[in-house]
């Protein structure tokens, strides 16, 4: 592998004289560079999308999985008794790290957006909330539900899983789609460069004939093309990556954790991921052009 | 060096060359003549494996071309200098670069860069050194093609009408170049219609004249 990498790098460093043997083609050259730049730009976004949705999935999965709520609906005079019963049940349930009833102030704060700050909680039939924090592998939700139904009929366990799971699943799916997009962008880059290279090989038939006349081997002729397209892809993809990363960097941020839209970006070492795009683009171009050149040169003798 | 044994060749259905045997021994000097359209260019292309014989056997440096890989053919061509009848160049490179192309593709260089200048001076292309091939006259192109064919000091030189477009004095100069190379041991084959050129060569060295007529290759008599 190392030997291969070495020969690849030596090849990129190249032989300036051999390079000149294929005439410069301004127009297709610019198109190739532009295509590589565009695809690198798109790849940066697909990457940012994948990483951001991955983060969101992890965060939701983690934060929500650890906390659940028990809601107690009971007549005002039975409320305190039921709260105590539920607390007792929770104290003897394995997998619960901490449970506590929300204070009136906390409940008032939760309701304030809807009913204003001066809510007379003690006079209203408002359910009481108990916040439950899991510990270790968590508790057995169905078992707890059964016990609550028997001993505190007004208590309902809301373990968030009902609405959390589809969200986490969607986030994970989105991350997978992001990766699929990256692979597709890579494949598309390969296709575009294959087309450009075969057009160039066809346009340079005369050059190939002359080079063969003077004893050039196929690999030598192929390299002149391969090197050119590899460097173009590398250059274009570098520009595209920088622009894409800049655009992601400049995305307005809400500073809130887990907000998917405003969180579309890279965090810390994740900024290293886009650095892989230009060398990968070069590698794709290298493989695509080499395969094309070999096929074309083999076809015409 | 180059040997054809009972070689036949045809384009499409028709046979152009039939049952031809020829041997270019090391250090030999041959002329190839025949009417226009007789197949001289075709025969030369068979000699450097640009065309493949439909029947018979062509060997380059004791290797059967049928058994040669494409890389083998490329290596053999580095030992054969070819002057194509329609001189083929890379139009985006200048004359000096085109002439040194065989060196470039084989990763070699001249021992002294001045050798290239000497060669260009001999074929009278010093003023055109930096010109691009499309800017050259027909005769200048032929001279550049000849210079390119000999720059590697190849073992064999196959020249297809190298003097077709140049005046008599320049023809003699080009012939001199080939004669000198032949004296150094190189094998030379020149396709030409120019009987004066053949006579002039025969005055200087031992040259054989081959003639294509009626699809066959004949040894021309000494009466030329
Ligand atoms: N690629 C080709 N396809 C079909 N026919 C061809 C092809 N090349 C040459 N020919 C035909 O083969 C015949 C011989 O061509 P060739 O070029 O070998 O002749 P030549 O002896 O070199 O003629 P000249 O003295 O005019 O150069 C000609 O009739 C020509 O039309
Ligand atoms: Mg001819």
Short mmCIF file of C-alpha atoms and ligand atoms in Angstrom, two decimals, chain B residues 11 16 35-42 85 161 193, ligand 1:
data_model
loop_
_atom_site.label_atom_id
_atom_site.label_comp_id
_atom_site.label_asym_id
_atom_site.label_seq_id
_atom_site.Cartn_x
_atom_site.Cartn_y
_atom_site.Cartn_z
CA UNK B 11 -7.51 -3.21 -47.56
CA UNK B 16 -2.59 -5.03 -52.37
CA UNK B 35 4.14 3.25 -59.27
CA UNK B 36 1.97 5.47 -57.13
CA UNK B 37 -0.57 3.35 -55.31
CA UNK B 38 1.54 0.22 -55.64
CA UNK B 39 1.79 -0.20 -51.89
CA UNK B 40 5.13 1.31 -50.86
CA UNK B 41 3.69 3.17 -47.90
CA UNK B 42 1.70 0.10 -46.95
CA UNK B 85 4.83 10.18 -45.96
CA UNK B 161 9.47 9.75 -49.79
CA UNK B 193 10.11 7.81 -57.15
N1 LIG C 1 -6.34 3.05 -45.09
C1 LIG C 1 -6.61 2.64 -46.32
N2 LIG C 1 -7.81 2.08 -46.60
C2 LIG C 1 -8.08 1.64 -47.85
N3 LIG C 1 -7.23 1.71 -48.86
C3 LIG C 1 -6.02 2.25 -48.65
C4 LIG C 1 -5.65 2.74 -47.35
N4 LIG C 1 -4.38 3.21 -47.44
C5 LIG C 1 -3.99 3.03 -48.69
N5 LIG C 1 -4.97 2.45 -49.44
C6 LIG C 1 -4.88 2.09 -50.83
O1 LIG C 1 -3.82 1.18 -51.01
C7 LIG C 1 -3.11 1.46 -52.17
C8 LIG C 1 -1.63 1.59 -51.87
O2 LIG C 1 -1.43 2.69 -51.04
P1 LIG C 1 0.03 3.12 -50.62
O3 LIG C 1 -0.10 4.36 -49.82
O4 LIG C 1 0.73 1.98 -49.98
O5 LIG C 1 0.70 3.44 -52.02
P2 LIG C 1 2.12 4.04 -52.35
O6 LIG C 1 2.84 3.04 -53.14
O7 LIG C 1 2.78 4.53 -51.13
O8 LIG C 1 1.72 5.28 -53.26
P3 LIG C 1 2.41 6.70 -53.41
O9 LIG C 1 3.62 6.52 -54.24
O10 LIG C 1 1.39 7.52 -54.10
O11 LIG C 1 2.71 7.18 -52.02
C9 LIG C 1 -3.71 2.71 -52.76
O12 LIG C 1 -4.52 2.34 -53.85
C10 LIG C 1 -4.53 3.29 -51.67
O13 LIG C 1 -5.70 3.88 -52.17
#
